[in-house]
Amino acid sequence: MDVSVSQVAVGDQLEVWPMGCDAPSRAKVLEISEGERIRSLVVQLDGAEVEIHVPHSNTVKLLC
C-alpha cells in the first residue's frame, strides 16, 4: 500500500529498490529524523543499516 512518507513509523517495513538491483527488497525502519523538506529514514537492508532521504511530498510502499 502506498502511503505518504510522513505516515511511516519506526518498525514499519518498506519496499525499496537498491541501486543496481532488478527486484525490490524489504527494509525495516529503525530510525526517523525530520528535516524541513526531507525525512531521513535509517533502514535495515540485507543486514546493513542504510540511510534513505525522502522528500516529504513523496510516497513509499508500506509492506504488511
PDB file of C-alpha atoms in Angstrom:
ATOM      1  CA  MET A   1       0.000   0.000   0.000  1.00  0.00           C
ATOM      2  CA  ASP A   2       1.386   3.420  -0.970  1.00  0.00           C
ATOM      3  CA  VAL A   3       1.470   5.929   1.907  1.00  0.00           C
ATOM      4  CA  SER A   4       2.883   9.400   2.456  1.00  0.00           C
ATOM      5  CA  VAL A   5       6.421   9.304   3.823  1.00  0.00           C
ATOM      6  CA  SER A   6       5.110  11.331   6.790  1.00  0.00           C
ATOM      7  CA  GLN A   7       2.986   8.310   7.837  1.00  0.00           C
ATOM      8  CA  VAL A   8       5.977   5.952   8.140  1.00  0.00           C
ATOM      9  CA  ALA A   9       6.857   4.893  11.701  1.00  0.00           C
ATOM     10  CA  VAL A  10       9.766   3.062  13.315  1.00  0.00           C
ATOM     11  CA  GLY A  11       9.220  -0.674  12.871  1.00  0.00           C
ATOM     12  CA  ASP A  12       7.380  -0.348   9.549  1.00  0.00           C
ATOM     13  CA  GLN A  13       8.576  -2.406   6.614  1.00  0.00           C
ATOM     14  CA  LEU A  14       9.025  -0.694   3.257  1.00  0.00           C
ATOM     15  CA  GLU A  15       9.680  -1.793  -0.292  1.00  0.00           C
ATOM     16  CA  VAL A  16      12.953  -0.301  -1.554  1.00  0.00           C
ATOM     17  CA  TRP A  17      14.766  -0.651  -4.869  1.00  0.00           C
ATOM     18  CA  PRO A  18      18.524  -0.687  -4.177  1.00  0.00           C
ATOM     19  CA  MET A  19      20.655   0.724  -6.987  1.00  0.00           C
ATOM     20  CA  GLY A  20      21.707  -1.931  -9.475  1.00  0.00           C
ATOM     21  CA  CYS A  21      19.056  -4.460  -8.394  1.00  0.00           C
ATOM     22  CA  ASP A  22      16.357  -5.848 -10.666  1.00  0.00           C
ATOM     23  CA  ALA A  23      13.910  -6.549  -7.848  1.00  0.00           C
ATOM     24  CA  PRO A  24      12.710  -4.719  -4.732  1.00  0.00           C
ATOM     25  CA  SER A  25      13.868  -5.568  -1.223  1.00  0.00           C
ATOM     26  CA  ARG A  26      12.160  -5.374   2.166  1.00  0.00           C
ATOM     27  CA  ALA A  27      13.637  -2.826   4.567  1.00  0.00           C
ATOM     28  CA  LYS A  28      12.689  -2.309   8.228  1.00  0.00           C
ATOM     29  CA  VAL A  29      12.653   1.287   9.519  1.00  0.00           C
ATOM     30  CA  LEU A  30      14.981   1.664  12.524  1.00  0.00           C
ATOM     31  CA  GLU A  31      15.164   5.459  12.974  1.00  0.00           C
ATOM     32  CA  ILE A  32      13.477   8.557  11.570  1.00  0.00           C
ATOM     33  CA  SER A  33      14.666  12.158  11.569  1.00  0.00           C
ATOM     34  CA  GLU A  34      12.821  15.194  10.256  1.00  0.00           C
ATOM     35  CA  GLY A  35      14.179  17.932   8.049  1.00  0.00           C
ATOM     36  CA  GLU A  36      12.431  20.951   6.581  1.00  0.00           C
ATOM     37  CA  ARG A  37      11.852  19.266   3.202  1.00  0.00           C
ATOM     38  CA  ILE A  38      13.338  15.790   3.680  1.00  0.00           C
ATOM     39  CA  ARG A  39      12.549  12.893   6.002  1.00  0.00           C
ATOM     40  CA  SER A  40      15.571  10.680   6.679  1.00  0.00           C
ATOM     41  CA  LEU A  41      14.942   7.012   7.364  1.00  0.00           C
ATOM     42  CA  VAL A  42      17.562   4.617   8.697  1.00  0.00           C
ATOM     43  CA  VAL A  43      16.542   1.165   7.499  1.00  0.00           C
ATOM     44  CA  GLN A  44      17.910  -2.336   7.844  1.00  0.00           C
ATOM     45  CA  LEU A  45      18.518  -3.696   4.365  1.00  0.00           C
ATOM     46  CA  ASP A  46      20.114  -7.102   3.843  1.00  0.00           C
ATOM     47  CA  GLY A  47      21.703  -6.968   7.305  1.00  0.00           C
ATOM     48  CA  ALA A  48      23.167  -3.463   6.896  1.00  0.00           C
ATOM     49  CA  GLU A  49      21.903  -0.095   8.130  1.00  0.00           C
ATOM     50  CA  VAL A  50      21.258   2.313   5.258  1.00  0.00           C
ATOM     51  CA  GLU A  51      20.084   5.928   5.439  1.00  0.00           C
ATOM     52  CA  ILE A  52      17.457   6.974   2.902  1.00  0.00           C
ATOM     53  CA  HIS A  53      16.436  10.611   2.321  1.00  0.00           C
ATOM     54  CA  VAL A  54      12.875  11.064   1.041  1.00  0.00           C
ATOM     55  CA  PRO A  55      11.136  14.379   0.263  1.00  0.00           C
ATOM     56  CA  HIS A  56       8.010  14.943   2.373  1.00  0.00           C
ATOM     57  CA  SER A  57       5.943  15.130  -0.827  1.00  0.00           C
ATOM     58  CA  ASN A  58       6.800  11.527  -1.849  1.00  0.00           C
ATOM     59  CA  THR A  59       5.013   8.276  -1.128  1.00  0.00           C
ATOM     60  CA  VAL A  60       6.535   4.927  -0.189  1.00  0.00           C
ATOM     61  CA  LYS A  61       5.231   1.376  -0.453  1.00  0.00           C
ATOM     62  CA  LEU A  62       4.382   0.029   3.023  1.00  0.00           C
ATOM     63  CA  LEU A  63       4.522  -3.769   3.328  1.00  0.00           C
ATOM     64  CA  CYS A  64       2.363  -5.803   5.691  1.00  0.00           C
TER      65      CYS A  64
END
